[in-house]
Amino acid sequence: MTIDDQHSELANAWTSLNDLMDRLPSLIRWDGVQHMDLTDMADRVRGLAIHLDSAVLLASKLRYDSALALLRTGLEQSVLDWLMFQGRTLVERYSGVDEEKWNEWQEARAAKAGWTTDIREWTRTKKGEVRVVREGLYSEPDHDGNRRQISIYYFLLEQYRPTMGPPSAQAEDWAISRDELRRMASENQALWHDYLTWSSLIENLKENKLVDDVDAGRLAAHYRFLSGYAHPVVDHRRDSYGQHALLGWPKYDHYTSELVLLYAITLGVLEMRNFLRSLDGQPVTGLSNADEVEQVLNAAQLATSHFWFLGTHPHRYDTWKSHNEACFRVQRDAGTSTPLPPEPAPEDVPYPADPLRRLVAIHRSAQEIMTGLAYLSPWPRADAHFR
């Protein structure tokens, strides 16, 4: 990252990454037969690149709020694709399962009924709430008897119909009765609530051991932040354009333009890394120009290392802020003569709720008089003190 207003390092990283994601379907080297599910997944990567590049384009035209709203879509797709690429289990929930029905289900599973063979585990509460973890689907055996496991999420995207509406909205159709349409709409509605909502996506990421509770919380923080731009219930002009936004906007802002690039690159790298991991054990021999692919991804991660998206890698600013606040509390409660607590370990640094305010603060050097602790910004900007 540079200290000028063009973010040349970030812009170059995004250009290279976007080009790589756009070319991904043609880079796959097949081991004999091309498989449609992997081709579709590579196209998902390319589709996400189009969304992310559209956000970058909006930001270049100073439409920051619109760019961040579109990035919320990008975040959701990257999480859903994560499950499509690597998910091997699916969580299902049922309500109103009484004792009698539960016993029938358990007997069916003990008898190895077909609908129970893919159940890995299940539990029932006293209120009749059942949680089922199913193992993902498998392809038909090839000539050697080998089967490939395919994420259930790959098929869910083919089943869900967003335009169908609730059961109450169904009208008579010339080919399908209203009762049948209402049944289909009810199933479609359940499909969304059970598997495709944000909470369901995160639950399934955790169940598949793709994220832990900590990183699930970090994803939730970004979801909340970006959701504020996706819904027109908050005036973000001062956040997006600075304290004097009402005097003339839209106008260029160093920090929000940087944030859009950080999100685009970070989500793009996450998508690419997850897709590449999904190729293990698949009928492919890798990607063409694999060294170039790795070089582009590494450069993108290096350029965005201060963003702290997932993982235990807070920036120096985050550690200083956490340490300073802890020292301030000690001195406030016990007096200035009390020994200061040590600097927190990376895993103990609180995760920021507002990525934009944090980004502004990273550009602002500071020294606290009471604690004596200082933060020296690697990229100081005078306007950060008045943002």
Short mmCIF file of C-alpha atoms in Angstrom, two decimals:
data_model
loop_
_atom_site.label_atom_id
_atom_site.label_comp_id
_atom_site.label_asym_id
_atom_site.label_seq_id
_atom_site.Cartn_x
_atom_site.Cartn_y
_atom_site.Cartn_z
CA MET A 1 0.00 0.00 0.00
CA THR A 2 1.18 3.52 -0.76
CA ILE A 3 0.42 6.83 0.93
CA ASP A 4 -0.87 8.52 -2.23
CA ASP A 5 -4.53 8.69 -3.13
CA GLN A 6 -4.36 6.12 -5.90
CA HIS A 7 -3.62 3.00 -3.81
CA SER A 8 -1.40 1.79 -6.62
CA GLU A 9 -0.25 -1.39 -4.87
CA LEU A 10 -3.80 -2.39 -4.02
CA ALA A 11 -5.07 -1.43 -7.47
CA ASN A 12 -2.37 -3.50 -9.16
CA ALA A 13 -3.06 -6.45 -6.86
CA TRP A 14 -6.76 -6.33 -7.71
CA THR A 15 -6.12 -6.06 -11.45
CA SER A 16 -3.93 -9.18 -11.41
CA LEU A 17 -6.30 -11.10 -9.14
CA ASN A 18 -9.37 -10.14 -11.18
CA ASP A 19 -7.68 -11.30 -14.37
CA LEU A 20 -6.75 -14.59 -12.73
CA MET A 21 -10.30 -15.23 -11.49
CA ASP A 22 -11.72 -14.34 -14.89
CA ARG A 23 -9.42 -16.86 -16.62
CA LEU A 24 -9.84 -19.62 -14.03
CA PRO A 25 -12.17 -21.97 -16.01
CA SER A 26 -9.65 -22.12 -18.85
CA LEU A 27 -6.73 -22.79 -16.49
CA ILE A 28 -7.99 -26.13 -15.18
CA ARG A 29 -6.01 -29.09 -16.49
CA TRP A 30 -8.31 -32.10 -16.63
CA ASP A 31 -7.18 -35.64 -15.99
CA GLY A 32 -8.98 -37.19 -18.94
CA VAL A 33 -12.63 -36.11 -18.54
CA GLN A 34 -14.00 -32.66 -17.82
CA HIS A 35 -16.50 -32.67 -14.93
CA MET A 36 -19.41 -30.25 -15.05
CA ASP A 37 -19.61 -29.64 -11.28
CA LEU A 38 -16.00 -28.40 -11.14
CA THR A 39 -16.56 -26.30 -14.25
CA ASP A 40 -19.64 -24.75 -12.63
CA MET A 41 -17.62 -24.00 -9.49
CA ALA A 42 -14.88 -22.32 -11.52
CA ASP A 43 -17.60 -20.23 -13.16
CA ARG A 44 -18.80 -19.26 -9.66
CA VAL A 45 -15.31 -17.87 -9.02
CA ARG A 46 -15.48 -15.91 -12.26
CA GLY A 47 -18.95 -14.65 -11.36
CA LEU A 48 -17.74 -13.40 -7.99
CA ALA A 49 -14.89 -11.57 -9.74
CA ILE A 50 -17.47 -9.72 -11.83
CA HIS A 51 -19.35 -8.63 -8.68
CA LEU A 52 -16.17 -7.52 -6.94
CA ASP A 53 -14.86 -5.68 -9.99
CA SER A 54 -18.20 -3.90 -10.28
CA ALA A 55 -17.75 -2.69 -6.70
CA VAL A 56 -14.26 -1.43 -7.51
CA LEU A 57 -15.65 0.35 -10.59
CA LEU A 58 -18.38 2.00 -8.51
CA ALA A 59 -15.77 3.19 -6.02
CA SER A 60 -13.69 4.69 -8.85
CA LYS A 61 -16.79 6.76 -9.67
CA LEU A 62 -17.05 7.77 -5.98
CA ARG A 63 -20.19 5.67 -5.39
CA TYR A 64 -18.81 4.20 -2.16
CA ASP A 65 -22.10 3.30 -0.48
CA SER A 66 -23.23 1.40 -3.57
CA ALA A 67 -19.87 -0.35 -3.78
CA LEU A 68 -20.05 -1.50 -0.15
CA ALA A 69 -23.65 -2.69 -0.63
CA LEU A 70 -22.49 -4.81 -3.57
CA LEU A 71 -19.61 -6.15 -1.49
CA ARG A 72 -22.19 -7.51 0.98
CA THR A 73 -23.41 -9.68 -1.89
CA GLY A 74 -19.81 -10.67 -2.55
CA LEU A 75 -19.30 -11.68 1.07
CA GLU A 76 -22.41 -13.87 1.02
CA GLN A 77 -21.38 -15.54 -2.21
CA SER A 78 -17.86 -16.24 -0.97
CA VAL A 79 -19.29 -17.93 2.15
CA LEU A 80 -21.81 -19.96 0.17
CA ASP A 81 -19.16 -20.95 -2.39
CA TRP A 82 -16.88 -22.00 0.46
CA LEU A 83 -19.49 -24.60 1.37
CA MET A 84 -20.05 -25.57 -2.26
CA PHE A 85 -16.33 -26.07 -2.81
CA GLN A 86 -15.43 -27.82 0.45
CA GLY A 87 -18.58 -28.64 2.39
CA ARG A 88 -19.03 -32.33 3.08
CA THR A 89 -21.88 -32.20 5.60
CA LEU A 90 -25.17 -30.34 5.85
CA VAL A 91 -27.15 -29.36 8.95
CA GLU A 92 -30.92 -29.88 8.83
CA ARG A 93 -33.43 -28.82 11.48
CA TYR A 94 -36.94 -30.08 12.20
CA SER A 95 -39.44 -28.82 14.75
CA GLY A 96 -42.47 -30.46 16.36
CA VAL A 97 -40.97 -33.96 16.41
CA ASP A 98 -42.78 -35.69 19.27
CA GLU A 99 -41.50 -38.69 21.18
CA GLU A 100 -43.44 -41.18 19.08
CA LYS A 101 -42.15 -39.86 15.79
CA TRP A 102 -38.60 -39.62 17.16
CA ASN A 103 -38.71 -43.27 18.17
CA GLU A 104 -39.92 -44.19 14.68
CA TRP A 105 -37.01 -42.26 13.16
CA GLN A 106 -34.52 -43.99 15.41
CA GLU A 107 -35.93 -47.40 14.53
CA ALA A 108 -35.68 -46.53 10.83
CA ARG A 109 -32.05 -45.55 11.24
CA ALA A 110 -31.29 -48.74 13.17
CA ALA A 111 -32.86 -50.68 10.29
CA LYS A 112 -30.67 -48.72 7.83
CA ALA A 113 -33.60 -47.19 5.96
CA GLY A 114 -32.45 -45.45 2.79
CA TRP A 115 -33.27 -41.93 3.96
CA THR A 116 -31.07 -42.39 7.06
CA THR A 117 -27.88 -43.85 5.53
CA ASP A 118 -26.18 -40.48 5.08
CA ILE A 119 -26.93 -39.24 8.63
CA ARG A 120 -23.73 -38.71 10.56
CA GLU A 121 -25.39 -37.64 13.82
CA TRP A 122 -28.67 -36.27 15.14
CA THR A 123 -30.06 -34.93 18.39
CA ARG A 124 -33.49 -34.00 19.74
CA THR A 125 -34.39 -31.55 22.48
CA LYS A 126 -37.22 -31.98 24.95
CA LYS A 127 -39.18 -29.39 22.93
CA GLY A 128 -39.06 -31.61 19.84
CA GLU A 129 -36.36 -29.69 17.96
CA VAL A 130 -34.24 -32.11 15.92
CA ARG A 131 -30.82 -31.26 14.52
CA VAL A 132 -29.52 -33.61 11.82
CA VAL A 133 -26.03 -33.64 10.30
CA ARG A 134 -25.97 -35.37 6.93
CA GLU A 135 -22.92 -36.36 4.94
CA GLY A 136 -22.60 -34.93 1.43
CA LEU A 137 -23.67 -36.66 -1.77
CA TYR A 138 -21.51 -38.97 -3.87
CA SER A 139 -21.25 -39.43 -7.60
CA GLU A 140 -21.84 -42.73 -9.37
CA PRO A 141 -18.77 -45.01 -9.25
CA ASP A 142 -16.37 -44.72 -12.19
CA HIS A 143 -14.92 -47.72 -14.05
CA ASP A 144 -12.51 -48.27 -11.14
CA GLY A 145 -15.29 -48.11 -8.55
CA ASN A 146 -14.23 -44.70 -7.20
CA ARG A 147 -16.84 -42.15 -6.16
CA ARG A 148 -16.45 -38.38 -5.83
CA GLN A 149 -18.10 -36.52 -2.96
CA ILE A 150 -20.05 -33.46 -4.06
CA SER A 151 -21.30 -30.79 -1.67
CA ILE A 152 -25.06 -30.72 -1.14
CA TYR A 153 -24.85 -26.95 -1.63
CA TYR A 154 -24.03 -27.52 -5.28
CA PHE A 155 -27.50 -29.00 -5.75
CA LEU A 156 -29.30 -26.60 -3.42
CA LEU A 157 -28.50 -23.72 -5.75
CA GLU A 158 -30.30 -25.56 -8.54
CA GLN A 159 -33.39 -26.13 -6.38
CA TYR A 160 -34.06 -22.73 -4.79
CA ARG A 161 -36.39 -20.41 -6.74
CA PRO A 162 -36.23 -16.82 -5.42
CA THR A 163 -39.24 -15.62 -7.45
CA MET A 164 -41.67 -18.24 -6.18
CA GLY A 165 -42.88 -16.38 -3.11
CA PRO A 166 -44.70 -17.74 -0.03
CA PRO A 167 -47.50 -20.34 -0.18
CA SER A 168 -50.15 -17.64 0.31
CA ALA A 169 -49.07 -15.88 -2.90
CA GLN A 170 -49.65 -18.87 -5.18
CA ALA A 171 -52.38 -18.59 -7.81
CA GLU A 172 -53.96 -21.25 -9.96
CA ASP A 173 -51.74 -22.41 -12.81
CA TRP A 174 -52.94 -24.06 -16.01
CA ALA A 175 -50.58 -27.02 -15.46
CA ILE A 176 -50.21 -27.23 -11.66
CA SER A 177 -52.93 -27.09 -9.02
CA ARG A 178 -52.88 -24.39 -6.37
CA ASP A 179 -52.42 -26.98 -3.62
CA GLU A 180 -49.36 -28.37 -5.38
CA LEU A 181 -47.96 -24.88 -5.93
CA ARG A 182 -48.45 -24.11 -2.25
CA ARG A 183 -46.63 -27.31 -1.31
CA MET A 184 -43.76 -26.40 -3.64
CA ALA A 185 -43.65 -22.85 -2.26
CA SER A 186 -43.56 -24.17 1.30
CA GLU A 187 -40.62 -26.41 0.46
CA ASN A 188 -38.88 -23.57 -1.33
CA GLN A 189 -39.38 -21.28 1.67
CA ALA A 190 -37.99 -23.94 4.01
CA LEU A 191 -35.01 -24.41 1.72
CA TRP A 192 -34.07 -20.77 2.16
CA HIS A 193 -34.62 -20.60 5.91
CA ASP A 194 -32.95 -23.91 6.68
CA TYR A 195 -29.91 -23.78 4.43
CA LEU A 196 -29.32 -20.42 2.73
CA THR A 197 -29.76 -17.76 5.40
CA TRP A 198 -26.60 -16.20 6.82
CA SER A 199 -26.96 -18.01 10.16
CA SER A 200 -27.39 -21.35 8.38
CA LEU A 201 -24.35 -20.74 6.19
CA ILE A 202 -22.20 -19.94 9.22
CA GLU A 203 -23.53 -22.94 11.14
CA ASN A 204 -22.61 -25.21 8.24
CA LEU A 205 -19.15 -23.64 7.90
CA LYS A 206 -18.55 -24.49 11.55
CA GLU A 207 -20.00 -27.99 11.25
CA ASN A 208 -17.66 -28.67 8.31
CA LYS A 209 -14.70 -27.42 10.40
CA LEU A 210 -14.02 -24.70 7.83
CA VAL A 211 -14.14 -21.94 10.47
CA ASP A 212 -14.07 -21.93 14.26
CA ASP A 213 -16.19 -19.80 16.58
CA VAL A 214 -13.66 -16.96 16.47
CA ASP A 215 -13.56 -16.61 12.70
CA ALA A 216 -17.32 -17.13 12.51
CA GLY A 217 -17.63 -14.06 14.74
CA ARG A 218 -15.28 -12.12 12.49
CA LEU A 219 -17.31 -12.98 9.41
CA ALA A 220 -20.40 -11.83 11.30
CA ALA A 221 -18.74 -8.48 12.07
CA HIS A 222 -18.14 -7.84 8.37
CA TYR A 223 -21.65 -9.01 7.52
CA ARG A 224 -23.14 -6.52 9.97
CA PHE A 225 -20.94 -3.69 8.72
CA LEU A 226 -21.71 -4.27 5.04
CA SER A 227 -25.41 -4.89 5.77
CA GLY A 228 -25.60 -1.31 6.99
CA TYR A 229 -24.93 -0.25 3.40
CA ALA A 230 -27.26 -2.82 1.85
CA HIS A 231 -30.30 -1.46 3.74
CA PRO A 232 -31.37 2.21 3.44
CA VAL A 233 -31.97 2.76 7.14
CA VAL A 234 -28.73 4.64 7.99
CA ASP A 235 -27.25 7.78 6.45
CA HIS A 236 -23.64 6.81 5.74
CA ARG A 237 -22.54 9.99 3.98
CA ARG A 238 -20.31 11.22 6.80
CA ASP A 239 -18.86 7.74 7.22
CA SER A 240 -18.19 7.29 3.52
CA TYR A 241 -17.05 10.79 2.56
CA GLY A 242 -15.81 12.37 5.79
CA GLN A 243 -17.12 14.85 8.35
CA HIS A 244 -17.73 17.56 5.77
CA ALA A 245 -19.63 15.29 3.38
CA LEU A 246 -22.78 17.40 3.42
CA LEU A 247 -20.87 20.32 1.94
CA GLY A 248 -20.39 18.45 -1.30
CA TRP A 249 -20.65 14.81 -2.18
CA PRO A 250 -19.88 12.44 -3.73
CA LYS A 251 -16.20 13.26 -3.55
CA TYR A 252 -12.98 11.31 -3.34
CA ASP A 253 -12.16 9.74 0.03
CA HIS A 254 -8.84 8.00 0.60
CA TYR A 255 -10.12 5.66 3.28
CA THR A 256 -13.38 4.37 1.81
CA SER A 257 -11.77 3.88 -1.60
CA GLU A 258 -9.05 1.86 0.11
CA LEU A 259 -11.60 -0.18 2.04
CA VAL A 260 -13.43 -1.18 -1.16
CA LEU A 261 -10.17 -2.44 -2.66
CA LEU A 262 -9.31 -4.30 0.54
CA TYR A 263 -12.66 -6.08 0.54
CA ALA A 264 -12.50 -6.93 -3.17
CA ILE A 265 -9.00 -8.39 -2.92
CA THR A 266 -9.61 -10.23 0.35
CA LEU A 267 -12.83 -11.85 -0.83
CA GLY A 268 -11.23 -12.72 -4.16
CA VAL A 269 -8.26 -14.41 -2.47
CA LEU A 270 -10.58 -16.29 -0.11
CA GLU A 271 -12.60 -17.55 -3.09
CA MET A 272 -9.51 -18.62 -5.02
CA ARG A 273 -7.87 -20.36 -2.06
CA ASN A 274 -11.06 -22.27 -1.28
CA PHE A 275 -11.47 -23.36 -4.87
CA LEU A 276 -7.87 -24.53 -5.09
CA ARG A 277 -8.26 -26.57 -1.90
CA SER A 278 -11.35 -28.20 -3.38
CA LEU A 279 -9.27 -29.64 -6.24
CA ASP A 280 -7.49 -32.07 -3.90
CA GLY A 281 -8.56 -35.58 -4.82
CA GLN A 282 -10.44 -34.39 -7.90
CA PRO A 283 -9.85 -35.60 -11.50
CA VAL A 284 -7.57 -32.70 -12.35
CA THR A 285 -3.81 -32.40 -12.56
CA GLY A 286 -3.77 -28.80 -11.36
CA LEU A 287 -3.86 -25.40 -13.01
CA SER A 288 -1.90 -24.07 -15.93
CA ASN A 289 0.67 -21.49 -14.81
CA ALA A 290 0.38 -22.69 -11.21
CA ASP A 291 3.44 -20.66 -10.20
CA GLU A 292 1.86 -17.50 -11.58
CA VAL A 293 -1.38 -18.24 -9.72
CA GLU A 294 0.46 -18.61 -6.42
CA GLN A 295 2.48 -15.47 -7.06
CA VAL A 296 -0.65 -13.41 -7.71
CA LEU A 297 -2.39 -14.73 -4.59
CA ASN A 298 0.65 -14.16 -2.37
CA ALA A 299 1.10 -10.61 -3.65
CA ALA A 300 -2.59 -9.89 -3.03
CA GLN A 301 -2.40 -11.23 0.52
CA LEU A 302 0.71 -9.20 1.25
CA ALA A 303 -0.89 -5.99 -0.03
CA THR A 304 -3.93 -6.51 2.23
CA SER A 305 -2.15 -7.91 5.30
CA HIS A 306 -3.21 -4.90 7.41
CA PHE A 307 -6.92 -5.60 6.80
CA TRP A 308 -7.10 -8.50 9.32
CA PHE A 309 -10.03 -10.37 7.78
CA LEU A 310 -9.72 -13.85 9.28
CA GLY A 311 -7.05 -15.54 11.39
CA THR A 312 -5.11 -14.26 14.39
CA HIS A 313 -3.08 -11.55 12.69
CA PRO A 314 -4.04 -8.17 14.10
CA HIS A 315 -2.21 -5.09 12.86
CA ARG A 316 0.16 -3.28 15.17
CA TYR A 317 -2.56 -0.64 15.64
CA ASP A 318 -5.04 -3.24 16.96
CA THR A 319 -2.53 -4.56 19.48
CA TRP A 320 -1.63 -1.04 20.62
CA LYS A 321 -5.31 -0.06 20.99
CA SER A 322 -6.11 -3.15 23.05
CA HIS A 323 -3.02 -2.72 25.22
CA ASN A 324 -3.66 0.98 25.73
CA GLU A 325 -7.26 0.41 26.78
CA ALA A 326 -6.23 -2.29 29.26
CA CYS A 327 -3.56 0.00 30.76
CA PHE A 328 -6.00 2.88 30.96
CA ARG A 329 -8.51 0.77 32.90
CA VAL A 330 -5.81 -0.37 35.35
CA GLN A 331 -4.58 3.18 35.97
CA ARG A 332 -8.11 4.52 36.27
CA ASP A 333 -9.11 1.93 38.84
CA ALA A 334 -5.88 1.44 40.80
CA GLY A 335 -3.80 4.58 40.22
CA THR A 336 -0.88 5.52 37.97
CA SER A 337 1.67 3.80 40.23
CA THR A 338 0.21 0.37 39.42
CA PRO A 339 2.34 -1.77 37.07
CA LEU A 340 0.91 -1.86 33.57
CA PRO A 341 -0.39 -5.16 32.14
CA PRO A 342 1.69 -6.80 29.40
CA GLU A 343 0.91 -6.44 25.72
CA PRO A 344 -1.87 -8.86 24.73
CA ALA A 345 -1.21 -11.96 22.64
CA PRO A 346 -2.66 -11.83 19.09
CA GLU A 347 -5.53 -14.14 20.02
CA ASP A 348 -6.55 -11.84 22.88
CA VAL A 349 -6.87 -8.67 20.77
CA PRO A 350 -10.57 -7.75 20.31
CA TYR A 351 -11.85 -7.78 16.75
CA PRO A 352 -13.01 -4.38 15.43
CA ALA A 353 -16.70 -3.91 14.67
CA ASP A 354 -16.21 -1.04 12.19
CA PRO A 355 -13.56 -1.71 9.50
CA LEU A 356 -13.77 1.83 8.12
CA ARG A 357 -13.12 3.63 11.42
CA ARG A 358 -10.30 1.19 12.12
CA LEU A 359 -8.74 1.91 8.72
CA VAL A 360 -8.80 5.65 9.38
CA ALA A 361 -7.20 5.09 12.79
CA ILE A 362 -4.42 2.97 11.28
CA HIS A 363 -3.35 6.05 9.30
CA ARG A 364 -3.19 8.19 12.47
CA SER A 365 -0.17 8.11 14.79
CA ALA A 366 -1.02 8.61 18.45
CA GLN A 367 0.47 8.74 21.93
CA GLU A 368 -1.63 8.51 25.06
CA ILE A 369 -0.56 10.87 27.85
CA MET A 370 -1.92 8.78 30.72
CA THR A 371 -0.48 5.39 29.69
CA GLY A 372 2.52 6.68 27.76
CA LEU A 373 1.92 4.11 25.01
CA ALA A 374 2.49 5.26 21.44
CA TYR A 375 1.39 4.06 18.01
CA LEU A 376 3.39 5.12 14.96
CA SER A 377 1.46 4.67 11.73
CA PRO A 378 3.38 3.15 8.79
CA TRP A 379 1.24 5.33 6.49
CA PRO A 380 0.52 8.59 8.41
CA ARG A 381 -1.96 11.02 6.89
CA ALA A 382 -2.73 14.45 8.31
CA ASP A 383 -6.41 14.25 7.33
CA ALA A 384 -6.88 11.13 9.46
CA HIS A 385 -7.02 13.35 12.57
CA PHE A 386 -10.05 15.22 11.19
CA ARG A 387 -11.85 12.36 9.41
#
